[in-house]
CSV table of C-alpha atoms and ligand atoms in Angstrom, one decimal:
chain,number,residue,atom,x,y,z
A,54,MET,CA,0.0,0.0,0.0
A,55,ASP,CA,1.3,3.4,-1.0
A,56,TYR,CA,1.3,6.2,1.6
A,57,ASP,CA,3.2,9.2,2.9
A,58,ILE,CA,3.1,10.1,6.5
A,59,LYS,CA,5.5,11.3,9.2
A,60,ASP,CA,6.1,8.2,11.3
A,61,ILE,CA,4.3,4.9,11.3
A,62,GLY,CA,5.6,4.4,14.9
A,63,LEU,CA,3.0,6.9,16.1
A,64,ALA,CA,0.2,4.5,15.4
A,65,THR,CA,-0.5,3.3,18.9
A,66,THR,CA,-1.0,6.9,20.3
A,67,GLY,CA,-3.2,7.7,17.3
A,68,GLN,CA,-5.3,4.5,17.8
A,69,LEU,CA,-6.1,5.5,21.4
A,70,ARG,CA,-7.0,9.0,20.5
A,71,ILE,CA,-9.3,7.8,17.7
A,72,GLU,CA,-10.9,5.4,20.2
A,73,TRP,CA,-11.5,8.4,22.5
A,74,ALA,CA,-13.0,10.5,19.7
A,75,SER,CA,-15.2,7.6,18.6
A,76,LYS,CA,-16.9,7.5,22.1
A,77,SER,CA,-18.4,11.0,21.4
A,78,MET,CA,-19.6,10.0,17.9
A,79,PRO,CA,-22.7,7.9,18.4
A,80,VAL,CA,-24.6,9.0,15.3
A,81,LEU,CA,-21.7,8.2,13.0
A,82,ASN,CA,-21.1,4.9,14.8
A,83,SER,CA,-24.8,3.9,14.3
A,84,ILE,CA,-24.3,4.6,10.6
A,85,LYS,CA,-21.1,2.5,10.6
A,86,GLU,CA,-23.0,-0.4,12.1
A,87,ARG,CA,-25.6,-0.3,9.4
A,88,PHE,CA,-23.0,0.2,6.7
A,89,SER,CA,-21.1,-2.9,7.9
A,90,LYS,CA,-24.3,-5.0,7.3
A,91,ASP,CA,-25.6,-3.4,4.1
A,92,LYS,CA,-22.4,-2.4,2.4
A,93,PRO,CA,-24.0,0.5,0.5
A,94,LEU,CA,-20.6,1.7,-0.9
A,95,SER,CA,-19.4,-1.7,-2.0
A,96,GLY,CA,-16.7,-1.5,-4.7
A,97,LEU,CA,-16.6,2.3,-4.8
A,98,ARG,CA,-13.3,4.3,-4.6
A,99,ILE,CA,-13.6,7.4,-2.4
A,100,SER,CA,-10.8,10.0,-2.4
A,101,ALA,CA,-11.1,12.4,0.5
A,102,CYS,CA,-9.2,15.7,1.2
A,103,LEU,CA,-10.0,16.4,4.8
A,104,HIS,CA,-8.2,17.6,7.9
A,105,ILE,CA,-6.5,14.4,9.1
A,106,THR,CA,-7.9,14.3,12.7
A,107,THR,CA,-9.3,11.7,15.0
A,108,GLU,CA,-12.9,12.4,13.8
A,109,THR,CA,-11.9,12.0,10.2
A,110,ALA,CA,-10.5,8.6,11.1
A,111,VAL,CA,-13.8,7.6,12.5
A,112,LEU,CA,-15.4,8.8,9.2
A,113,ALA,CA,-12.9,6.9,7.1
A,114,ARG,CA,-13.5,3.7,9.0
A,115,THR,CA,-17.3,4.2,8.5
A,116,LEU,CA,-16.9,4.5,4.8
A,117,LYS,CA,-14.6,1.5,4.7
A,118,ALA,CA,-17.1,-0.5,6.7
A,119,GLY,CA,-19.6,0.4,4.0
A,120,GLY,CA,-17.5,-1.4,1.4
A,121,ALA,CA,-15.6,1.6,-0.1
A,122,SER,CA,-11.9,1.8,-0.6
A,123,VAL,CA,-10.8,5.1,0.8
A,124,ALA,CA,-7.7,7.2,0.3
A,125,LEU,CA,-7.0,10.4,2.3
A,126,CYS,CA,-5.0,13.5,1.9
A,127,ALA,CA,-4.9,16.7,4.1
A,128,SER,CA,-7.0,19.7,3.3
A,129,ASN,CA,-4.5,22.0,5.0
A,130,PRO,CA,-0.7,21.8,5.4
A,131,LEU,CA,-0.8,22.4,9.2
A,132,SER,CA,-3.9,20.5,10.3
A,133,THR,CA,-2.7,16.9,10.1
A,134,GLN,CA,-2.4,14.9,13.3
A,135,ASP,CA,0.5,12.6,12.5
A,136,ASP,CA,-0.4,9.9,15.0
A,137,VAL,CA,-3.8,9.6,13.5
A,138,ALA,CA,-2.3,9.3,10.0
A,139,ALA,CA,-0.1,6.6,11.3
A,140,SER,CA,-2.9,4.7,12.9
A,141,LEU,CA,-5.1,4.9,9.8
A,142,VAL,CA,-2.2,3.4,7.7
A,143,ALA,CA,-1.0,0.8,10.2
A,144,VAL,CA,-4.3,-0.4,11.8
A,145,ASP,CA,-7.0,0.4,9.3
A,146,LYS,CA,-4.9,-0.1,6.1
A,147,ILE,CA,-6.2,3.2,4.7
A,148,PRO,CA,-3.7,5.0,2.6
A,149,VAL,CA,-3.0,8.5,3.9
A,150,PHE,CA,-0.9,11.2,2.2
A,151,ALA,CA,-0.4,14.0,4.8
A,152,ILE,CA,2.4,15.3,7.1
A,153,LYS,CA,1.9,18.2,9.6
A,154,GLY,CA,3.9,21.2,8.5
A,155,GLU,CA,4.4,20.0,4.9
A,156,ASP,CA,5.3,22.7,2.4
A,157,THR,CA,3.0,23.8,-0.4
A,158,ASP,CA,4.5,21.6,-3.1
A,159,THR,CA,4.3,18.5,-0.8
A,160,TYR,CA,0.7,19.5,0.1
A,161,TYR,CA,-0.3,19.5,-3.6
A,162,SER,CA,1.6,16.3,-4.4
A,163,HIS,CA,-0.3,14.7,-1.6
A,164,ILE,CA,-3.6,15.9,-3.2
A,165,LEU,CA,-2.5,14.1,-6.4
A,166,SER,CA,-2.1,10.7,-4.7
A,167,PRO,CA,-5.8,10.0,-4.0
A,168,LEU,CA,-6.7,11.4,-7.4
A,169,LYS,CA,-4.5,8.7,-9.0
A,170,ASN,CA,-6.9,6.2,-7.5
A,171,MET,CA,-9.5,7.3,-10.2
A,172,PRO,CA,-12.2,8.1,-7.6
A,173,ASN,CA,-15.9,7.4,-8.0
A,174,LEU,CA,-16.7,9.8,-5.1
A,175,THR,CA,-14.8,12.8,-3.8
A,176,MET,CA,-14.9,14.4,-0.4
A,177,ASP,CA,-13.4,17.9,0.1
A,178,ASP,CA,-12.9,20.5,2.8
A,179,GLY,CA,-12.1,23.7,0.9
A,180,ALA,CA,-12.5,22.3,-2.7
A,181,ASP,CA,-8.8,21.7,-3.4
A,182,LEU,CA,-9.3,18.1,-4.5
A,183,VAL,CA,-12.2,18.9,-6.8
A,184,SER,CA,-10.6,22.0,-8.3
A,185,SER,CA,-7.4,20.1,-9.0
A,186,LEU,CA,-9.4,17.3,-10.7
A,187,HIS,CA,-11.1,19.9,-12.8
A,188,PHE,CA,-7.9,21.7,-13.7
A,189,ILE,CA,-6.5,18.4,-15.0
A,190,ALA,CA,-9.6,17.4,-16.9
A,191,LEU,CA,-10.2,20.8,-18.4
A,192,ASP,CA,-6.6,21.4,-19.5
A,193,LYS,CA,-6.2,24.4,-17.2
A,194,TRP,CA,-2.7,24.5,-15.8
A,195,ASP,CA,-2.2,28.1,-14.6
A,196,ASP,CA,-3.2,27.5,-11.0
A,197,VAL,CA,-1.9,24.0,-10.4
A,198,SER,CA,1.3,23.0,-8.7
A,199,GLN,CA,4.1,21.5,-10.8
A,200,GLY,CA,3.5,17.9,-9.6
A,201,ILE,CA,-0.1,18.0,-10.6
A,202,ARG,CA,0.7,19.6,-13.9
A,203,GLU,CA,3.4,17.0,-14.7
A,204,TRP,CA,1.1,14.1,-13.9
A,205,GLY,CA,-1.9,15.6,-15.7
A,206,LEU,CA,0.1,16.2,-18.8
A,207,SER,CA,1.4,12.7,-18.7
A,208,LEU,CA,-2.2,11.5,-19.4
A,209,THR,CA,-3.8,11.6,-22.8
A,210,GLN,CA,-6.9,13.9,-23.1
A,211,GLY,CA,-9.0,10.6,-23.3
A,212,GLU,CA,-7.5,9.5,-20.0
A,213,ARG,CA,-8.2,12.9,-18.4
A,214,ASN,CA,-11.8,12.8,-19.6
A,215,ALA,CA,-12.1,9.2,-18.2
A,216,LEU,CA,-10.7,10.4,-14.8
A,217,ILE,CA,-13.5,13.0,-14.4
A,218,ALA,CA,-16.2,10.9,-16.1
A,219,GLY,CA,-15.7,8.2,-13.5
A,220,VAL,CA,-16.7,10.5,-10.7
A,221,MET,CA,-20.3,10.0,-9.6
A,222,GLY,CA,-20.3,13.0,-7.3
A,223,GLY,CA,-18.7,14.7,-4.4
A,224,THR,CA,-19.3,16.4,-1.1
A,225,GLU,CA,-18.0,19.6,0.3
A,226,GLU,CA,-17.5,20.3,4.1
A,227,THR,CA,-16.8,24.0,4.4
A,228,THR,CA,-18.1,27.5,3.5
A,229,THR,CA,-15.1,28.4,1.5
A,230,GLY,CA,-15.3,25.2,-0.6
A,231,VAL,CA,-19.0,25.8,-1.2
A,232,ILE,CA,-18.2,29.3,-2.5
A,233,ARG,CA,-15.6,27.9,-4.9
A,234,LEU,CA,-18.0,25.2,-6.1
A,235,ARG,CA,-20.9,27.6,-6.7
A,236,SER,CA,-18.5,29.7,-8.8
A,237,MET,CA,-17.6,26.6,-10.8
A,238,GLU,CA,-21.3,25.9,-11.3
A,239,ARG,CA,-21.9,29.5,-12.4
A,240,ASP,CA,-19.1,29.3,-14.9
A,241,ASN,CA,-20.5,26.0,-16.2
A,242,VAL,CA,-17.3,24.1,-15.5
A,243,LEU,CA,-18.6,21.8,-12.7
A,244,GLN,CA,-18.5,18.2,-14.2
A,245,PHE,CA,-20.4,16.3,-11.5
A,246,PRO,CA,-23.0,16.9,-8.8
A,247,VAL,CA,-21.6,18.0,-5.4
A,248,ILE,CA,-23.5,18.0,-2.1
A,249,SER,CA,-22.9,21.0,0.1
A,250,VAL,CA,-22.6,19.3,3.5
A,251,ASN,CA,-21.7,22.7,5.0
A,252,ASP,CA,-25.2,24.0,4.3
A,253,ALA,CA,-27.0,21.2,6.2
A,254,ASN,CA,-28.5,22.6,9.4
A,255,THR,CA,-27.0,19.8,11.4
A,256,LYS,CA,-23.6,21.0,10.1
A,257,HIS,CA,-23.2,24.8,10.1
A,258,LEU,CA,-25.5,25.6,13.0
A,259,PHE,CA,-23.4,23.4,15.3
A,260,ASP,CA,-20.0,22.7,13.7
A,261,ASN,CA,-19.3,26.2,12.5
A,262,ARG,CA,-20.8,27.9,15.6
A,263,TYR,CA,-20.1,25.7,18.6
A,264,GLY,CA,-17.2,23.7,17.1
A,265,THR,CA,-15.2,26.6,15.7
A,266,GLY,CA,-16.2,28.7,18.7
A,267,GLN,CA,-14.7,26.4,21.3
A,268,SER,CA,-11.8,25.1,19.3
A,269,THR,CA,-10.6,28.5,18.0
A,270,ILE,CA,-10.4,29.9,21.6
A,271,ASP,CA,-8.7,26.6,22.6
A,272,GLY,CA,-6.1,27.1,19.9
A,273,ILE,CA,-5.4,30.7,20.8
A,274,ILE,CA,-5.1,29.8,24.5
A,275,ARG,CA,-2.9,26.8,23.8
A,276,ALA,CA,-0.6,28.8,21.6
A,277,THR,CA,-0.3,31.8,23.9
A,278,ASN,CA,-1.4,30.9,27.4
A,279,ARG,CA,-2.6,34.4,27.7
A,280,LEU,CA,-5.6,35.6,29.8
A,281,LEU,CA,-8.7,36.6,27.7
A,282,ALA,CA,-10.5,38.2,30.6
A,283,GLY,CA,-10.5,42.0,30.4
A,284,SER,CA,-8.8,42.0,27.0
A,285,HIS,CA,-10.2,43.5,23.8
A,286,PHE,CA,-10.9,40.6,21.4
A,287,VAL,CA,-11.6,41.6,17.8
A,288,VAL,CA,-13.5,39.1,15.6
A,289,CYS,CA,-13.6,39.8,11.9
A,290,GLY,CA,-16.7,38.2,10.3
A,291,TYR,CA,-19.9,37.6,12.2
A,292,GLY,CA,-21.1,34.5,10.3
A,293,TRP,CA,-21.6,31.2,11.9
A,294,CYS,CA,-18.0,30.7,12.9
A,295,GLY,CA,-17.5,34.3,14.0
A,296,ARG,CA,-20.5,34.4,16.2
A,297,GLY,CA,-19.3,31.2,17.9
A,298,VAL,CA,-15.9,32.6,18.6
A,299,ALA,CA,-17.4,35.9,19.8
A,300,ALA,CA,-19.7,34.2,22.2
A,301,ARG,CA,-16.9,32.0,23.7
A,302,ALA,CA,-14.5,35.0,23.9
A,303,LYS,CA,-17.2,36.9,25.8
A,304,GLY,CA,-17.7,33.9,28.1
A,305,HIS,CA,-14.0,34.2,29.0
A,306,GLY,CA,-14.6,37.8,30.0
A,307,ALA,CA,-13.1,39.5,26.9
A,308,LYS,CA,-14.5,42.8,25.6
A,309,VAL,CA,-15.5,41.6,22.1
A,310,ILE,CA,-15.4,43.9,19.0
A,311,ILE,CA,-17.0,42.7,15.7
A,312,CYS,CA,-15.9,43.9,12.3
A,313,GLU,CA,-18.3,43.1,9.5
A,314,VAL,CA,-19.2,44.1,5.9
A,315,ASP,CA,-22.8,42.9,5.9
A,316,PRO,CA,-25.2,45.3,7.5
A,317,LEU,CA,-27.6,42.5,8.7
A,318,LYS,CA,-24.8,40.6,10.4
A,319,ALA,CA,-23.4,43.8,11.9
A,320,LEU,CA,-26.9,44.7,13.2
A,321,GLU,CA,-27.2,41.2,14.8
A,322,ALA,CA,-23.8,41.7,16.4
A,323,VAL,CA,-24.9,45.0,17.8
A,324,MET,CA,-28.1,43.5,19.2
A,325,ASP,CA,-26.2,40.6,20.6
A,326,GLY,CA,-24.4,43.2,22.7
A,327,PHE,CA,-21.1,43.5,20.9
A,328,ASP,CA,-19.2,46.7,19.9
A,329,VAL,CA,-19.2,46.9,16.1
A,330,MET,CA,-16.7,49.1,14.2
A,331,PRO,CA,-14.5,49.0,11.0
A,332,ILE,CA,-11.2,47.1,11.2
A,333,ALA,CA,-9.3,50.4,10.8
A,334,LYS,CA,-10.7,51.5,14.2
A,335,ALA,CA,-10.6,48.1,15.9
A,336,ALA,CA,-6.9,47.6,14.8
A,337,LYS,CA,-5.9,50.4,17.3
A,338,ILE,CA,-7.8,48.8,20.2
A,339,GLY,CA,-7.5,45.0,20.0
A,340,ASP,CA,-5.3,42.8,22.1
A,341,PHE,CA,-6.4,39.7,20.2
A,342,PHE,CA,-7.5,39.5,16.5
A,343,CYS,CA,-9.2,36.5,14.8
A,344,THR,CA,-10.4,36.4,11.2
A,345,LEU,CA,-13.3,34.2,10.2
A,346,THR,CA,-14.6,35.8,7.0
A,347,GLY,CA,-13.8,33.4,4.1
A,348,ASP,CA,-12.5,36.6,2.5
A,349,ILE,CA,-9.1,37.9,1.4
A,350,ASN,CA,-7.1,40.5,3.4
A,351,ALA,CA,-9.7,41.1,6.1
A,352,ILE,CA,-6.7,42.5,8.0
A,353,SER,CA,-4.2,44.3,5.8
A,354,LYS,CA,-0.8,45.9,5.9
A,355,GLU,CA,-1.9,49.3,7.2
A,356,HIS,CA,-4.0,47.7,10.0
A,357,PHE,CA,-0.9,45.8,11.3
A,358,LEU,CA,0.9,49.1,11.5
A,359,ASP,CA,-1.9,50.6,13.6
A,360,MET,CA,-1.9,47.8,16.1
A,361,ARG,CA,-0.7,48.1,19.7
A,362,ASP,CA,2.6,46.7,20.8
A,363,GLY,CA,2.0,43.0,21.7
A,364,ALA,CA,-1.2,42.5,19.6
A,365,ILE,CA,-1.9,38.8,18.9
A,366,ILE,CA,-3.2,37.9,15.4
A,367,SER,CA,-4.8,34.7,14.3
A,368,ASN,CA,-7.1,33.3,11.6
A,369,SER,CA,-9.6,30.5,11.8
A,370,GLY,CA,-11.1,30.9,8.3
A,371,HIS,CA,-10.2,28.2,5.8
A,372,PHE,CA,-7.3,29.9,4.0
A,373,ASN,CA,-4.5,32.1,5.5
A,374,VAL,CA,-5.2,34.7,2.9
A,375,GLU,CA,-7.6,36.4,5.4
A,376,LEU,CA,-4.5,38.0,6.8
A,377,ASP,CA,-2.3,40.0,4.5
A,378,LEU,CA,0.8,38.0,5.4
A,379,PRO,CA,3.0,39.3,2.5
A,380,GLY,CA,2.0,42.8,3.7
A,381,LEU,CA,3.0,42.0,7.2
A,382,ALA,CA,6.4,40.8,6.1
A,383,GLU,CA,6.8,44.0,4.1
A,384,VAL,CA,6.2,46.3,7.1
A,385,SER,CA,8.3,44.2,9.4
A,386,THR,CA,12.0,44.7,10.1
A,387,SER,CA,12.6,41.3,11.7
A,388,ARG,CA,10.8,38.2,12.9
A,389,ARG,CA,11.5,35.3,15.2
A,390,LYS,CA,9.8,32.3,16.6
A,391,ILE,CA,9.2,33.0,20.2
A,392,ARG,CA,7.3,29.8,21.2
A,393,GLU,CA,5.6,27.0,19.4
A,394,PHE,CA,2.9,28.5,17.0
A,395,VAL,CA,3.9,32.1,17.9
A,396,GLU,CA,6.0,34.2,15.6
A,397,GLU,CA,7.0,37.7,16.7
A,398,TYR,CA,7.1,40.4,13.9
A,399,THR,CA,8.9,43.6,14.8
A,400,LEU,CA,7.3,46.4,12.7
A,401,GLN,CA,8.9,49.4,11.1
A,402,ASN,CA,7.4,51.6,13.9
A,403,GLY,CA,9.1,49.4,16.6
A,404,ASN,CA,5.9,47.7,17.7
A,405,ARG,CA,5.8,43.9,17.9
A,406,VAL,CA,2.8,41.8,16.8
A,407,TYR,CA,2.5,38.1,17.2
A,408,LEU,CA,1.2,35.8,14.5
A,409,LEU,CA,-0.3,32.5,15.6
A,410,GLY,CA,0.1,29.2,13.6
A,411,GLU,CA,1.4,30.9,10.4
A,412,GLY,CA,-2.1,32.4,9.9
A,413,ARG,CA,-3.5,28.8,9.3
A,414,LEU,CA,-6.7,27.8,10.9
A,415,ILE,CA,-5.7,28.2,14.5
A,416,ASN,CA,-8.1,25.7,15.9
A,417,LEU,CA,-6.4,22.9,13.9
A,418,ALA,CA,-2.8,24.3,13.9
A,419,ALA,CA,-2.5,24.8,17.7
A,420,ALA,CA,-5.3,22.7,19.1
A,421,GLU,CA,-7.1,19.6,17.9
A,422,GLY,CA,-9.9,21.0,15.8
A,423,HIS,CA,-13.6,20.6,16.6
A,424,PRO,CA,-14.6,18.4,19.5
A,425,SER,CA,-15.8,15.0,18.3
A,426,SER,CA,-19.3,15.4,19.5
A,427,VAL,CA,-20.0,18.2,17.0
A,428,MET,CA,-18.1,16.4,14.1
A,429,ASP,CA,-20.4,13.5,14.8
A,430,MET,CA,-23.2,15.4,13.0
A,431,SER,CA,-21.0,16.9,10.2
A,432,PHE,CA,-19.5,13.5,9.4
A,433,ALA,CA,-22.9,11.7,9.6
A,434,ASN,CA,-23.9,14.2,6.9
A,435,GLN,CA,-20.8,13.2,4.9
A,436,ALA,CA,-21.4,9.4,5.2
A,437,LEU,CA,-25.1,9.6,4.4
A,438,SER,CA,-24.4,12.0,1.5
A,439,MET,CA,-21.9,9.5,0.0
A,440,GLU,CA,-24.6,6.8,0.2
A,441,TYR,CA,-27.1,9.1,-1.4
A,442,LEU,CA,-24.8,10.1,-4.2
A,443,SER,CA,-23.9,6.4,-4.9
A,444,LYS,CA,-27.7,5.7,-5.4
A,445,GLU,CA,-29.0,8.9,-6.9
A,446,HIS,CA,-26.1,10.3,-9.0
A,447,LYS,CA,-27.8,9.4,-12.3
A,448,ASN,CA,-30.8,11.6,-11.4
A,449,LEU,CA,-28.6,14.6,-10.4
A,450,ASP,CA,-27.3,17.4,-12.6
A,451,LYS,CA,-23.8,18.9,-12.6
A,452,ARG,CA,-24.8,21.3,-9.7
A,453,VAL,CA,-24.3,22.0,-6.1
A,454,TYR,CA,-27.1,20.4,-4.1
A,455,PRO,CA,-28.1,20.7,-0.5
A,456,VAL,CA,-28.0,17.7,1.8
A,457,PRO,CA,-31.5,16.1,1.4
A,458,LEU,CA,-33.8,17.5,4.3
A,459,ILE,CA,-34.7,14.0,5.3
A,460,ILE,CA,-31.0,13.2,6.1
A,461,ASP,CA,-30.6,16.5,8.0
A,462,GLN,CA,-33.6,15.9,10.1
A,463,GLU,CA,-32.8,12.2,10.8
A,464,ILE,CA,-29.3,13.3,12.0
A,465,ALA,CA,-30.9,15.8,14.4
A,466,ARG,CA,-33.3,13.1,15.7
A,467,LEU,CA,-30.5,10.6,16.2
A,468,LYS,CA,-28.3,13.1,18.0
A,469,LEU,CA,-31.1,13.9,20.4
A,470,VAL,CA,-31.7,10.2,21.1
A,471,SER,CA,-27.9,9.7,21.7
A,472,MET,CA,-28.0,12.6,24.2
A,473,GLY,CA,-31.0,11.1,26.0
A,474,VAL,CA,-33.2,14.2,25.2
A,475,GLU,CA,-36.9,13.6,24.5
A,476,ILE,CA,-39.1,16.1,22.8
A,477,ASP,CA,-42.8,16.5,22.1
A,478,SER,CA,-44.6,15.7,18.9
A,479,LEU,CA,-47.5,17.5,17.4
A,480,THR,CA,-51.0,16.3,18.3
A,481,PRO,CA,-53.4,15.7,15.4
A,482,GLU,CA,-55.2,18.8,16.5
A,483,GLN,CA,-52.0,20.9,16.5
A,484,GLU,CA,-51.1,19.5,13.1
A,485,LYS,CA,-54.4,20.5,11.7
A,486,TYR,CA,-54.2,24.0,13.3
A,487,LEU,CA,-50.7,24.6,11.9
A,488,SER,CA,-51.7,23.5,8.4
A,489,SER,CA,-55.0,25.4,8.0
A,490,TRP,CA,-55.6,29.1,7.5
A,491,GLU,CA,-59.3,29.0,8.5
A,492,MET,CA,-58.7,28.6,12.2
A,493,GLY,CA,-57.9,31.9,14.1
A,494,THR,CA,-58.4,32.5,17.8
B,245,NAI,P1,-20.2,32.9,6.8
B,245,NAI,O1,-20.4,33.1,5.4
B,245,NAI,O2,-21.4,32.4,7.7
B,245,NAI,O3,-19.6,34.1,7.5
B,245,NAI,C1,-18.5,34.9,7.0
B,245,NAI,C2,-18.8,36.4,7.5
B,245,NAI,O4,-17.7,37.2,7.2
B,245,NAI,C3,-20.0,37.0,6.7
B,245,NAI,O5,-21.0,37.5,7.7
B,245,NAI,C4,-19.4,38.1,5.9
B,245,NAI,O6,-20.3,39.2,5.7
B,245,NAI,C5,-18.2,38.4,6.7
B,245,NAI,N1,-17.1,39.1,5.9
B,245,NAI,C6,-16.7,38.8,4.6
B,245,NAI,N2,-15.7,39.6,4.3
B,245,NAI,C7,-15.4,40.4,5.4
B,245,NAI,C8,-14.4,41.4,5.6
B,245,NAI,N3,-13.5,41.7,4.7
B,245,NAI,N4,-14.4,41.9,6.9
B,245,NAI,C9,-15.3,41.6,7.8
B,245,NAI,N5,-16.3,40.6,7.6
B,245,NAI,C10,-16.3,40.0,6.4
B,245,NAI,O7,-19.0,31.8,6.9
B,245,NAI,P2,-18.6,30.8,8.1
B,245,NAI,O8,-19.4,29.6,8.0
B,245,NAI,O9,-18.7,31.6,9.4
B,245,NAI,O10,-17.1,30.5,7.7
B,245,NAI,C11,-16.1,31.5,7.7
B,245,NAI,C12,-14.8,30.8,7.3
B,245,NAI,O11,-14.4,29.8,8.3
B,245,NAI,C13,-14.8,30.1,6.0
B,245,NAI,O12,-13.5,30.2,5.4
B,245,NAI,C14,-15.0,28.6,6.4
B,245,NAI,O13,-14.6,27.8,5.4
B,245,NAI,C15,-14.2,28.6,7.6
B,245,NAI,N6,-14.5,27.5,8.6
B,245,NAI,C16,-13.5,27.2,9.4
B,245,NAI,C17,-13.6,26.2,10.4
B,245,NAI,C18,-12.5,25.9,11.3
B,245,NAI,O14,-12.5,24.7,11.7
B,245,NAI,N7,-11.7,26.8,11.6
B,245,NAI,C19,-14.9,25.4,10.4
B,245,NAI,C20,-15.9,25.9,9.5
B,245,NAI,C21,-15.7,26.9,8.6
């Protein structure tokens, strides 16, 4: 079996950590049990580009139990848990191509490896796998790394067409990936149906909000060991992730400031009790900064120069482009690593600012990503969407689809059951009342 990981010797630690995560993933485990019996993914090849974490390992095992052959690569150079990668290879015999801290060329050569498997189904977190596949098939080489270009060009056009024609469909985990896929759909280049797992209610309302909220604060605290209480904590972007981080920072006693571009979100932040202001103003006040916008340069060069001496800067959005890092380097006279995941930049004006985790998603770079209990729902959506695509792909167009409502609702129901929470159901009288317009008082 071909694979590329840091050290196979880490497998035992990884196995124990996967076991620990699995205990908080009852919904995914119930799907795994059914998959083991029914084998709905029998004979299918799944190539997945995900953060290589303990929860991803539980998902990969579920897909394998369903009969699929699975190959994994990382969806971010800094998010891989090397012991988990080792355990997947050594114990589960699942090929993994991911090493924490890999450089950009290695990252893309790792994306290539599961593509060479000629996947029937793809799974993405940020759309790097699907976009690479499309660049190869569509003969577009401008934005691909050298490794991908070389391999792609070694295939005939017929082979490249066959590569993409063999894909029944894919899934996408995160907001940024969905934005990229919608743009592919708009440009009429998307070659197979993709299900936007991110848009399922049982995904973004919980994973993006509570998962990113808790784990981002966890990453910032692990990296810095600084006290949040009494500090000014600036959150850029008040979407599902931003509101989770803002709520948790407030819970730690920080004075939270929100920067937004959408008037509706900004208004919500105001009414949730936060200070709202442009980044140009917030830059002068903040002790901590965290971007979660899915956008480019939410904090730019001039903002770094306005920051207080000692300001701590992080990003928890999908790509590190949310921070203008080339701009930061430009206005700095020197930089040094001061502790793990903390780099000190001395600016031209003599102030020092501290960049966490190279600007990569801080919850995965310096902590362990989302808690398993929340990934239980996100990955239940992934597993059931794979099953759905394998059955329904012939009836789907080359578009971005939502997770079918019936799957979303079933996951919410199963999660409640697993938590021992009972709820009411509508009486026939209430059902009638809610569906009729004739009844008033
Ligand atoms: P969202 O679309 O719900 O929210 C993004 C918000 O940022 C929007 O309200 C938008 O108006 C605002 N925004 C855009 N440009 C801005 C700018 N220049 N300045 C200030 N605000 C701006 O997206 P969501 O779900 O909150 O995701 C945000 C990012 O986090 C995405 O890149 C997503 O892929 C990523 N993500 C990261 C996770 C992690 O584990 N760290 C988990 C889930 C998502």
